[in-house]
Amino acid sequence: MGLRIRSCCFRLLLSLLALLVLPGCGGGRQDSGLRIGVILYAQDDTFISTVAQNLERLVREAESETGQKITLFISDSKSNQTTQMNQVDRLLARDCDVLCVNIVDRTAAAVIVDKAAAEGVPLIFFNRQPVAEDIQRWEHTYYVGASARESGTLQGQLVLEVWRTDRERLDRNGDGVLQYVMLEGEPGHQDSLLRTEYSIKALTDGGVEVEKLANETANWNRAQAAARTSQWLEEVGREMEVILANNDDMALGAIDALMERNQADWPLIVGVDATAPALEAVASEQLYGTVLNDSRGQAQAMLDMALAIRAREDPASVVNLTDGHYVWLPYQKVTLENLEDFRVP
């Protein structure tokens, strides 16, 4: 009986000690370093890879400036939600202070939130936005990204500006109607749906009559977009006056198809993200314009929040939180005229 009492007391003491440890992170660790788990939906996505590279660069800078050790654990889910769930489990087991997740399937967010909450590990979703109900499921769940609606609107405005200032460049058949094709991201993906809708809405709100010649899913992928565009060149050819792509990788795929055909008379092409390859395409005037999705800003916001959390500070003290959970970064239009403002030396 005495052994049982002592055993119960010992367990109670351990429980009390556990309550004194910062939630989520590192309860069994003796070091003072910051450990950040980062899970990417697909590292071969150019924009997502850029976010990861920026985060690595910013971590090195922060370590140099503060002397604090920061460890990044970066995993690639390769577009597989089951793989991503296993990665979540492994990173939680590694005593990460913060988990940053670029979710594969937004319908799986609730399960990830519950896993993080059970371990007391603050969770930051980024770039691919879960539904509001899942974000609000736990008070230490956040989202860092930008408004897909805004990106679509700005993309449409890029085309609208050309229509108003140089209509002959676009209205090649002179019928007063803008004929377009649309390269879409994943089926049902929020960013894809909103960019598709609001890019066209910006044109029609601006008084432009439009005609959709074709639209196809290319899953954010350059090679798939090249294949879709090659097919359209066979089917509708010169009727295409504008190619709208939900992201830059797909816009570059359209350029690849046009280059392959050696076609001299190109439609206007616009993308979203302002990745480094896209900016080079703008410089060469193959891509008319794109919309900056601030990869460095997203990485900086996540790092700032992680540092605040590790220091037991409110993340709202270092970032502008909307509704207690959201960090929204603005998009910006990029064309040849302002390109140098966005190119990294």
PDB file of N, CA and C in Angstrom, residues 4 34 51 89 104 157 180 183 187 240 281 320 322 337 339-341:
ATOM      1  N   ARG A   4       2.124   2.046  -3.405  1.00  0.00           N
ATOM      2  CA  ARG A   4       1.090   2.619  -4.254  1.00  0.00           C
ATOM      3  C   ARG A   4       0.926   4.097  -3.995  1.00  0.00           C
ATOM      4  N   LEU A  34      14.698  27.064 -30.658  1.00  0.00           N
ATOM      5  CA  LEU A  34      13.375  27.035 -31.263  1.00  0.00           C
ATOM      6  C   LEU A  34      13.337  25.954 -32.329  1.00  0.00           C
ATOM      7  N   VAL A  51       8.701  29.763 -50.743  1.00  0.00           N
ATOM      8  CA  VAL A  51       8.372  30.051 -49.345  1.00  0.00           C
ATOM      9  C   VAL A  51       9.356  29.334 -48.415  1.00  0.00           C
ATOM     10  N   ASP A  89       2.334  13.693 -37.308  1.00  0.00           N
ATOM     11  CA  ASP A  89       2.584  12.864 -36.127  1.00  0.00           C
ATOM     12  C   ASP A  89       4.071  12.841 -35.776  1.00  0.00           C
ATOM     13  N   VAL A 104      -2.520  19.660 -47.778  1.00  0.00           N
ATOM     14  CA  VAL A 104      -2.838  19.042 -49.066  1.00  0.00           C
ATOM     15  C   VAL A 104      -4.330  19.156 -49.348  1.00  0.00           C
ATOM     16  N   GLN A 157      -7.513  42.858 -63.689  1.00  0.00           N
ATOM     17  CA  GLN A 157      -7.215  44.268 -63.931  1.00  0.00           C
ATOM     18  C   GLN A 157      -6.009  44.460 -64.839  1.00  0.00           C
ATOM     19  N   TYR A 180     -10.993  34.292 -74.416  1.00  0.00           N
ATOM     20  CA  TYR A 180      -9.967  33.846 -73.482  1.00  0.00           C
ATOM     21  C   TYR A 180     -10.045  32.350 -73.208  1.00  0.00           C
ATOM     22  N   LEU A 183      -6.453  28.472 -67.546  1.00  0.00           N
ATOM     23  CA  LEU A 183      -5.737  27.345 -66.953  1.00  0.00           C
ATOM     24  C   LEU A 183      -5.982  27.369 -65.448  1.00  0.00           C
ATOM     25  N   PRO A 187      -9.018  20.962 -59.027  1.00  0.00           N
ATOM     26  CA  PRO A 187     -10.479  21.003 -59.005  1.00  0.00           C
ATOM     27  C   PRO A 187     -10.987  21.241 -57.581  1.00  0.00           C
ATOM     28  N   MET A 240      -7.561  32.498 -79.583  1.00  0.00           N
ATOM     29  CA  MET A 240      -7.198  32.820 -78.199  1.00  0.00           C
ATOM     30  C   MET A 240      -6.561  34.204 -78.157  1.00  0.00           C
ATOM     31  N   ALA A 281      10.328  35.793 -67.273  1.00  0.00           N
ATOM     32  CA  ALA A 281       9.450  35.758 -68.451  1.00  0.00           C
ATOM     33  C   ALA A 281       8.815  37.122 -68.713  1.00  0.00           C
ATOM     34  N   ASN A 320       0.081  41.438 -37.592  1.00  0.00           N
ATOM     35  CA  ASN A 320      -1.270  41.995 -37.577  1.00  0.00           C
ATOM     36  C   ASN A 320      -2.277  40.864 -37.745  1.00  0.00           C
ATOM     37  N   THR A 322      -5.936  39.332 -37.886  1.00  0.00           N
ATOM     38  CA  THR A 322      -7.341  39.641 -38.131  1.00  0.00           C
ATOM     39  C   THR A 322      -8.202  38.555 -37.497  1.00  0.00           C
ATOM     40  N   GLU A 337       6.739  47.414 -66.483  1.00  0.00           N
ATOM     41  CA  GLU A 337       6.928  48.790 -66.011  1.00  0.00           C
ATOM     42  C   GLU A 337       7.488  48.863 -64.592  1.00  0.00           C
ATOM     43  N   LEU A 339       8.795  46.040 -62.913  1.00  0.00           N
ATOM     44  CA  LEU A 339       9.459  44.764 -62.661  1.00  0.00           C
ATOM     45  C   LEU A 339      10.644  44.884 -61.712  1.00  0.00           C
ATOM     46  N   GLU A 340      11.444  45.916 -61.862  1.00  0.00           N
ATOM     47  CA  GLU A 340      12.663  46.037 -61.063  1.00  0.00           C
ATOM     48  C   GLU A 340      12.373  46.200 -59.570  1.00  0.00           C
ATOM     49  N   ASP A 341      11.148  46.577 -59.239  1.00  0.00           N
ATOM     50  CA  ASP A 341      10.775  46.678 -57.828  1.00  0.00           C
ATOM     51  C   ASP A 341      10.654  45.321 -57.165  1.00  0.00           C
TER      52      ASP A 341
END
